């Protein structure tokens, strides 16, 4: 679910936007001043910020610059009554992707946001993630956690985990694992190396007693966790 922060001191407009964004499936939060916006950004990440420029305790331009410095992937759209060209240029220079002058149609804004997220999804490869609520594996970013605690895996361990997760429930023979993980790179290793890698993975994944990799004697191994999302 995409998270959106609305930074707007007009409470009626802020609440109207939050309501409509939540209705269509976004997770919208509200801030009515720069101080609250800074606190919310410090505690969470957002996919999009809708920023008013003239806030009672600060400038939307300054907030935008801080956002883009700390989280460059957060998109920013300015919502403002300032319609001078120099104001728009400053907004783009601060890092905004769009500049919408008030008054505006809420429906048109919703369509614009939807189109922006759709375009971004087409441009960016989908993240390959496994998450069962206990074990989290992000193969795109190569980071992992177990019960909220970070896990460290080598590049080959991530490669093996990815192969297991994309073949959840399938018995992968030792020969197939060796061919997919090492022979493809012309790195020929003994079966003992495979056994060692599987043992290391189990030591990291199953420390709390939960089983993820099942040994199928005489054949190979089977991932008995869920599938990647």
PDB file of C-alpha atoms in Angstrom:
ATOM      1  CA  UNK A   1       0.000   0.000   0.000  1.00  0.00           C
ATOM      2  CA  UNK A   2       1.374   3.384  -1.013  1.00  0.00           C
ATOM      3  CA  UNK A   3       1.884   5.837   1.837  1.00  0.00           C
ATOM      4  CA  UNK A   4       1.141   9.529   1.310  1.00  0.00           C
ATOM      5  CA  UNK A   5       1.744  12.443   3.675  1.00  0.00           C
ATOM      6  CA  UNK A   6      -0.371  15.574   3.253  1.00  0.00           C
ATOM      7  CA  UNK A   7       1.294  18.721   4.614  1.00  0.00           C
ATOM      8  CA  UNK A   8      -1.382  21.384   4.410  1.00  0.00           C
ATOM      9  CA  UNK A   9      -2.503  23.928   7.045  1.00  0.00           C
ATOM     10  CA  UNK A  10      -5.995  24.252   5.559  1.00  0.00           C
ATOM     11  CA  UNK A  11      -7.589  21.626   7.777  1.00  0.00           C
ATOM     12  CA  UNK A  12     -10.691  21.150   5.642  1.00  0.00           C
ATOM     13  CA  UNK A  13      -8.646  20.606   2.479  1.00  0.00           C
ATOM     14  CA  UNK A  14      -6.196  18.366   4.343  1.00  0.00           C
ATOM     15  CA  UNK A  15      -8.947  16.157   5.759  1.00  0.00           C
ATOM     16  CA  UNK A  16     -10.789  16.072   2.421  1.00  0.00           C
ATOM     17  CA  UNK A  17      -7.659  14.875   0.640  1.00  0.00           C
ATOM     18  CA  UNK A  18      -6.876  12.317   3.349  1.00  0.00           C
ATOM     19  CA  UNK A  19     -10.411  10.922   3.215  1.00  0.00           C
ATOM     20  CA  UNK A  20     -10.433  10.586  -0.573  1.00  0.00           C
ATOM     21  CA  UNK A  21      -6.938   9.075  -0.706  1.00  0.00           C
ATOM     22  CA  UNK A  22      -7.811   6.508   1.947  1.00  0.00           C
ATOM     23  CA  UNK A  23     -11.057   5.612   0.170  1.00  0.00           C
ATOM     24  CA  UNK A  24      -9.220   4.685  -3.038  1.00  0.00           C
ATOM     25  CA  UNK A  25      -6.698   2.527  -1.208  1.00  0.00           C
ATOM     26  CA  UNK A  26      -3.783   4.713  -0.149  1.00  0.00           C
ATOM     27  CA  UNK A  27      -2.479   5.058   3.405  1.00  0.00           C
ATOM     28  CA  UNK A  28      -2.767   8.810   3.927  1.00  0.00           C
ATOM     29  CA  UNK A  29      -1.487  10.743   6.947  1.00  0.00           C
ATOM     30  CA  UNK A  30      -1.890  14.434   7.738  1.00  0.00           C
ATOM     31  CA  UNK A  31       0.367  17.191   9.028  1.00  0.00           C
ATOM     32  CA  UNK A  32      -0.839  20.765   9.470  1.00  0.00           C
ATOM     33  CA  UNK A  33       2.557  22.422   9.911  1.00  0.00           C
ATOM     34  CA  UNK A  34       6.254  21.945   9.152  1.00  0.00           C
ATOM     35  CA  UNK A  35       7.136  20.743  12.658  1.00  0.00           C
ATOM     36  CA  UNK A  36       4.645  17.862  12.563  1.00  0.00           C
ATOM     37  CA  UNK A  37       5.716  16.996   9.036  1.00  0.00           C
ATOM     38  CA  UNK A  38       9.349  16.700  10.162  1.00  0.00           C
ATOM     39  CA  UNK A  39       8.338  14.436  13.055  1.00  0.00           C
ATOM     40  CA  UNK A  40       6.317  12.159  10.785  1.00  0.00           C
ATOM     41  CA  UNK A  41       9.091  11.908   8.199  1.00  0.00           C
ATOM     42  CA  UNK A  42      11.582  11.082  10.947  1.00  0.00           C
ATOM     43  CA  UNK A  43       9.442   8.151  12.082  1.00  0.00           C
ATOM     44  CA  UNK A  44       8.334   6.663   8.763  1.00  0.00           C
ATOM     45  CA  UNK A  45       8.926   6.650   5.022  1.00  0.00           C
ATOM     46  CA  UNK A  46       6.399   7.851   2.475  1.00  0.00           C
ATOM     47  CA  UNK A  47       6.001   7.223  -1.245  1.00  0.00           C
ATOM     48  CA  UNK A  48       4.541  10.668  -1.892  1.00  0.00           C
ATOM     49  CA  UNK A  49       4.274  14.005  -0.083  1.00  0.00           C
ATOM     50  CA  UNK A  50       1.645  16.590  -0.964  1.00  0.00           C
ATOM     51  CA  UNK A  51       3.120  19.883   0.249  1.00  0.00           C
ATOM     52  CA  UNK A  52       1.659  23.320   0.719  1.00  0.00           C
ATOM     53  CA  UNK A  53       4.333  25.988   0.250  1.00  0.00           C
ATOM     54  CA  UNK A  54       3.139  28.581   2.756  1.00  0.00           C
ATOM     55  CA  UNK A  55       2.946  26.911   6.160  1.00  0.00           C
ATOM     56  CA  UNK A  56       2.501  28.724   9.485  1.00  0.00           C
ATOM     57  CA  UNK A  57       5.923  27.675  10.753  1.00  0.00           C
ATOM     58  CA  UNK A  58       7.996  27.144   7.646  1.00  0.00           C
ATOM     59  CA  UNK A  59       8.335  26.770   3.916  1.00  0.00           C
ATOM     60  CA  UNK A  60       7.267  23.805   1.840  1.00  0.00           C
ATOM     61  CA  UNK A  61      10.362  24.329  -0.281  1.00  0.00           C
ATOM     62  CA  UNK A  62      12.577  23.654   2.744  1.00  0.00           C
ATOM     63  CA  UNK A  63      10.585  20.547   3.643  1.00  0.00           C
ATOM     64  CA  UNK A  64      10.922  19.287   0.084  1.00  0.00           C
ATOM     65  CA  UNK A  65      14.698  19.740   0.118  1.00  0.00           C
ATOM     66  CA  UNK A  66      14.979  17.833   3.403  1.00  0.00           C
ATOM     67  CA  UNK A  67      12.778  15.046   2.077  1.00  0.00           C
ATOM     68  CA  UNK A  68      14.815  14.636  -1.109  1.00  0.00           C
ATOM     69  CA  UNK A  69      18.067  14.683   0.877  1.00  0.00           C
ATOM     70  CA  UNK A  70      16.950  12.013   3.353  1.00  0.00           C
ATOM     71  CA  UNK A  71      14.779   9.903   1.047  1.00  0.00           C
ATOM     72  CA  UNK A  72      15.309  10.643  -2.661  1.00  0.00           C
ATOM     73  CA  UNK A  73      12.666   8.062  -3.652  1.00  0.00           C
ATOM     74  CA  UNK A  74       9.831  10.049  -2.048  1.00  0.00           C
ATOM     75  CA  UNK A  75       7.936  11.966  -4.712  1.00  0.00           C
ATOM     76  CA  UNK A  76       6.740  15.484  -3.935  1.00  0.00           C
ATOM     77  CA  UNK A  77       3.808  17.413  -5.391  1.00  0.00           C
ATOM     78  CA  UNK A  78       3.297  21.025  -4.374  1.00  0.00           C
ATOM     79  CA  UNK A  79      -0.279  22.187  -3.740  1.00  0.00           C
ATOM     80  CA  UNK A  80      -0.316  25.966  -3.535  1.00  0.00           C
ATOM     81  CA  UNK A  81      -2.056  29.195  -4.387  1.00  0.00           C
ATOM     82  CA  UNK A  82       1.259  30.601  -5.655  1.00  0.00           C
ATOM     83  CA  UNK A  83       0.926  30.594  -9.443  1.00  0.00           C
ATOM     84  CA  UNK A  84       3.931  32.691 -10.413  1.00  0.00           C
ATOM     85  CA  UNK A  85       6.397  31.048 -12.782  1.00  0.00           C
ATOM     86  CA  UNK A  86       9.305  31.720 -10.431  1.00  0.00           C
ATOM     87  CA  UNK A  87       7.468  29.856  -7.650  1.00  0.00           C
ATOM     88  CA  UNK A  88       6.930  26.859  -9.898  1.00  0.00           C
ATOM     89  CA  UNK A  89      10.565  26.843 -10.973  1.00  0.00           C
ATOM     90  CA  UNK A  90      11.714  26.959  -7.353  1.00  0.00           C
ATOM     91  CA  UNK A  91       9.431  24.015  -6.618  1.00  0.00           C
ATOM     92  CA  UNK A  92      10.956  21.919  -9.378  1.00  0.00           C
ATOM     93  CA  UNK A  93      14.466  22.940  -8.351  1.00  0.00           C
ATOM     94  CA  UNK A  94      13.686  21.788  -4.794  1.00  0.00           C
ATOM     95  CA  UNK A  95      12.915  18.328  -6.186  1.00  0.00           C
ATOM     96  CA  UNK A  96       9.150  18.262  -6.777  1.00  0.00           C
ATOM     97  CA  UNK A  97       7.717  16.219  -9.643  1.00  0.00           C
ATOM     98  CA  UNK A  98       4.654  18.414 -10.077  1.00  0.00           C
ATOM     99  CA  UNK A  99       3.175  21.759  -9.032  1.00  0.00           C
ATOM    100  CA  UNK A 100      -0.609  22.139  -8.755  1.00  0.00           C
ATOM    101  CA  UNK A 101      -2.238  25.503  -8.102  1.00  0.00           C
ATOM    102  CA  UNK A 102      -5.335  25.964  -5.976  1.00  0.00           C
ATOM    103  CA  UNK A 103      -8.204  25.598  -6.439  1.00  0.00           C
ATOM    104  CA  UNK A 104      -7.997  22.173  -8.061  1.00  0.00           C
ATOM    105  CA  UNK A 105     -10.189  19.139  -8.637  1.00  0.00           C
ATOM    106  CA  UNK A 106      -9.652  16.381  -6.059  1.00  0.00           C
ATOM    107  CA  UNK A 107     -10.667  13.793  -8.666  1.00  0.00           C
ATOM    108  CA  UNK A 108      -8.089  15.142 -11.113  1.00  0.00           C
ATOM    109  CA  UNK A 109      -5.415  15.003  -8.396  1.00  0.00           C
ATOM    110  CA  UNK A 110      -6.302  11.379  -7.596  1.00  0.00           C
ATOM    111  CA  UNK A 111      -6.000  10.456 -11.263  1.00  0.00           C
ATOM    112  CA  UNK A 112      -2.666  12.237 -11.524  1.00  0.00           C
ATOM    113  CA  UNK A 113      -1.313  10.395  -8.465  1.00  0.00           C
ATOM    114  CA  UNK A 114      -2.516   7.058  -9.818  1.00  0.00           C
ATOM    115  CA  UNK A 115      -0.871   7.742 -13.187  1.00  0.00           C
ATOM    116  CA  UNK A 116       2.412   8.720 -11.509  1.00  0.00           C
ATOM    117  CA  UNK A 117       2.547   5.540  -9.431  1.00  0.00           C
ATOM    118  CA  UNK A 118       1.683   3.428 -12.490  1.00  0.00           C
ATOM    119  CA  UNK A 119       4.458   5.052 -14.513  1.00  0.00           C
ATOM    120  CA  UNK A 120       6.917   4.536 -11.663  1.00  0.00           C
ATOM    121  CA  UNK A 121       5.946   0.852 -11.412  1.00  0.00           C
ATOM    122  CA  UNK A 122       6.649   0.367 -15.121  1.00  0.00           C
ATOM    123  CA  UNK A 123      10.014   2.095 -14.887  1.00  0.00           C
ATOM    124  CA  UNK A 124      11.221   0.289 -11.756  1.00  0.00           C
ATOM    125  CA  UNK A 125      11.640  -3.477 -11.585  1.00  0.00           C
ATOM    126  CA  UNK A 126       9.357  -5.139  -9.065  1.00  0.00           C
ATOM    127  CA  UNK A 127      10.925  -6.010  -5.747  1.00  0.00           C
ATOM    128  CA  UNK A 128      11.333  -9.703  -5.131  1.00  0.00           C
ATOM    129  CA  UNK A 129      10.361 -10.198  -1.513  1.00  0.00           C
ATOM    130  CA  UNK A 130       9.648 -13.141   0.765  1.00  0.00           C
ATOM    131  CA  UNK A 131       7.798 -12.220   3.944  1.00  0.00           C
ATOM    132  CA  UNK A 132       5.919 -14.668   6.160  1.00  0.00           C
ATOM    133  CA  UNK A 133       5.690 -12.342   9.155  1.00  0.00           C
ATOM    134  CA  UNK A 134       8.711 -13.977  10.761  1.00  0.00           C
ATOM    135  CA  UNK A 135      11.305 -14.169   8.015  1.00  0.00           C
ATOM    136  CA  UNK A 136      11.821 -11.241   5.640  1.00  0.00           C
ATOM    137  CA  UNK A 137      14.007 -11.546   2.538  1.00  0.00           C
ATOM    138  CA  UNK A 138      14.356  -8.710   0.029  1.00  0.00           C
ATOM    139  CA  UNK A 139      16.284 -10.171  -2.882  1.00  0.00           C
ATOM    140  CA  UNK A 140      16.231  -6.906  -4.843  1.00  0.00           C
ATOM    141  CA  UNK A 141      18.020  -4.970  -2.099  1.00  0.00           C
ATOM    142  CA  UNK A 142      19.731  -7.994  -0.530  1.00  0.00           C
ATOM    143  CA  UNK A 143      18.643  -7.368   3.020  1.00  0.00           C
ATOM    144  CA  UNK A 144      16.974  -9.740   5.447  1.00  0.00           C
ATOM    145  CA  UNK A 145      15.561  -9.989   8.941  1.00  0.00           C
ATOM    146  CA  UNK A 146      14.342 -12.712  11.269  1.00  0.00           C
ATOM    147  CA  UNK A 147      11.747 -11.684  13.852  1.00  0.00           C
ATOM    148  CA  UNK A 148      12.768  -8.083  13.238  1.00  0.00           C
ATOM    149  CA  UNK A 149      16.487  -8.727  13.749  1.00  0.00           C
ATOM    150  CA  UNK A 150      18.816  -8.185  10.754  1.00  0.00           C
ATOM    151  CA  UNK A 151      20.304 -11.244   9.071  1.00  0.00           C
ATOM    152  CA  UNK A 152      23.460 -11.283   6.983  1.00  0.00           C
ATOM    153  CA  UNK A 153      23.829 -13.553   3.968  1.00  0.00           C
ATOM    154  CA  UNK A 154      26.564 -13.866   1.370  1.00  0.00           C
ATOM    155  CA  UNK A 155      25.801 -13.333  -2.323  1.00  0.00           C
ATOM    156  CA  UNK A 156      25.758 -17.093  -2.883  1.00  0.00           C
ATOM    157  CA  UNK A 157      23.447 -17.621   0.096  1.00  0.00           C
ATOM    158  CA  UNK A 158      21.010 -15.076  -1.365  1.00  0.00           C
ATOM    159  CA  UNK A 159      21.230 -16.860  -4.686  1.00  0.00           C
ATOM    160  CA  UNK A 160      20.433 -20.188  -3.034  1.00  0.00           C
ATOM    161  CA  UNK A 161      17.576 -18.696  -1.006  1.00  0.00           C
ATOM    162  CA  UNK A 162      16.105 -17.138  -4.133  1.00  0.00           C
ATOM    163  CA  UNK A 163      16.202 -20.470  -5.926  1.00  0.00           C
ATOM    164  CA  UNK A 164      14.489 -22.165  -2.985  1.00  0.00           C
ATOM    165  CA  UNK A 165      11.797 -19.478  -2.633  1.00  0.00           C
ATOM    166  CA  UNK A 166      10.895 -19.404  -6.320  1.00  0.00           C
ATOM    167  CA  UNK A 167      10.523 -23.188  -6.200  1.00  0.00           C
ATOM    168  CA  UNK A 168       8.636 -23.418  -2.911  1.00  0.00           C
ATOM    169  CA  UNK A 169       7.296 -26.911  -2.293  1.00  0.00           C
ATOM    170  CA  UNK A 170       9.378 -28.409  -5.107  1.00  0.00           C
ATOM    171  CA  UNK A 171      12.081 -30.963  -4.322  1.00  0.00           C
ATOM    172  CA  UNK A 172      15.308 -29.613  -5.790  1.00  0.00           C
ATOM    173  CA  UNK A 173      17.777 -32.402  -6.412  1.00  0.00           C
ATOM    174  CA  UNK A 174      21.351 -31.943  -5.321  1.00  0.00           C
ATOM    175  CA  UNK A 175      22.422 -32.121  -8.952  1.00  0.00           C
ATOM    176  CA  UNK A 176      19.997 -29.397  -9.982  1.00  0.00           C
ATOM    177  CA  UNK A 177      21.147 -27.156  -7.157  1.00  0.00           C
ATOM    178  CA  UNK A 178      24.778 -27.652  -8.101  1.00  0.00           C
ATOM    179  CA  UNK A 179      24.051 -26.888 -11.758  1.00  0.00           C
ATOM    180  CA  UNK A 180      21.924 -23.812 -11.055  1.00  0.00           C
ATOM    181  CA  UNK A 181      24.161 -22.317  -8.389  1.00  0.00           C
ATOM    182  CA  UNK A 182      27.681 -23.115  -9.490  1.00  0.00           C
ATOM    183  CA  UNK A 183      27.948 -24.841 -12.875  1.00  0.00           C
ATOM    184  CA  UNK A 184      26.248 -21.931 -14.639  1.00  0.00           C
ATOM    185  CA  UNK A 185      29.269 -19.830 -13.640  1.00  0.00           C
ATOM    186  CA  UNK A 186      31.647 -22.646 -14.538  1.00  0.00           C
ATOM    187  CA  UNK A 187      32.487 -23.070 -10.880  1.00  0.00           C
ATOM    188  CA  UNK A 188      32.524 -26.785 -10.288  1.00  0.00           C
ATOM    189  CA  UNK A 189      32.287 -27.774  -6.645  1.00  0.00           C
ATOM    190  CA  UNK A 190      31.783 -30.950  -4.669  1.00  0.00           C
ATOM    191  CA  UNK A 191      28.492 -31.914  -3.061  1.00  0.00           C
ATOM    192  CA  UNK A 192      30.089 -31.271   0.306  1.00  0.00           C
ATOM    193  CA  UNK A 193      30.097 -27.542  -0.532  1.00  0.00           C
ATOM    194  CA  UNK A 194      26.344 -27.647  -1.162  1.00  0.00           C
ATOM    195  CA  UNK A 195      25.801 -29.451   2.136  1.00  0.00           C
ATOM    196  CA  UNK A 196      27.839 -26.795   3.930  1.00  0.00           C
ATOM    197  CA  UNK A 197      25.836 -23.933   2.401  1.00  0.00           C
ATOM    198  CA  UNK A 198      22.514 -25.544   3.289  1.00  0.00           C
ATOM    199  CA  UNK A 199      23.734 -26.122   6.831  1.00  0.00           C
ATOM    200  CA  UNK A 200      24.723 -22.458   7.144  1.00  0.00           C
ATOM    201  CA  UNK A 201      21.345 -21.309   5.880  1.00  0.00           C
ATOM    202  CA  UNK A 202      19.571 -23.540   8.361  1.00  0.00           C
ATOM    203  CA  UNK A 203      21.702 -22.197  11.169  1.00  0.00           C
ATOM    204  CA  UNK A 204      20.570 -18.662  10.360  1.00  0.00           C
ATOM    205  CA  UNK A 205      16.953 -19.311   9.381  1.00  0.00           C
ATOM    206  CA  UNK A 206      15.958 -21.976  11.870  1.00  0.00           C
ATOM    207  CA  UNK A 207      17.617 -20.741  15.064  1.00  0.00           C
ATOM    208  CA  UNK A 208      14.206 -20.249  16.675  1.00  0.00           C
ATOM    209  CA  UNK A 209      12.951 -23.722  15.813  1.00  0.00           C
ATOM    210  CA  UNK A 210      10.944 -22.874  12.680  1.00  0.00           C
ATOM    211  CA  UNK A 211      11.798 -25.136   9.719  1.00  0.00           C
ATOM    212  CA  UNK A 212      12.308 -23.772   6.233  1.00  0.00           C
ATOM    213  CA  UNK A 213      14.488 -26.299   4.415  1.00  0.00           C
ATOM    214  CA  UNK A 214      13.571 -29.977   4.425  1.00  0.00           C
ATOM    215  CA  UNK A 215      16.053 -32.697   3.519  1.00  0.00           C
ATOM    216  CA  UNK A 216      14.540 -35.254   1.148  1.00  0.00           C
ATOM    217  CA  UNK A 217      16.887 -38.168   1.647  1.00  0.00           C
ATOM    218  CA  UNK A 218      18.351 -39.644  -1.485  1.00  0.00           C
ATOM    219  CA  UNK A 219      17.160 -36.669  -3.567  1.00  0.00           C
ATOM    220  CA  UNK A 220      17.873 -33.174  -2.334  1.00  0.00           C
ATOM    221  CA  UNK A 221      16.122 -30.339  -0.517  1.00  0.00           C
ATOM    222  CA  UNK A 222      12.698 -28.733  -0.374  1.00  0.00           C
ATOM    223  CA  UNK A 223      11.713 -25.216   0.710  1.00  0.00           C
ATOM    224  CA  UNK A 224       8.722 -25.690   3.005  1.00  0.00           C
ATOM    225  CA  UNK A 225       8.127 -22.005   3.704  1.00  0.00           C
ATOM    226  CA  UNK A 226       5.771 -19.954   1.529  1.00  0.00           C
ATOM    227  CA  UNK A 227       6.307 -18.404  -1.878  1.00  0.00           C
ATOM    228  CA  UNK A 228       7.754 -15.024  -2.745  1.00  0.00           C
ATOM    229  CA  UNK A 229       5.257 -12.170  -2.975  1.00  0.00           C
TER     230      UNK A 229
END
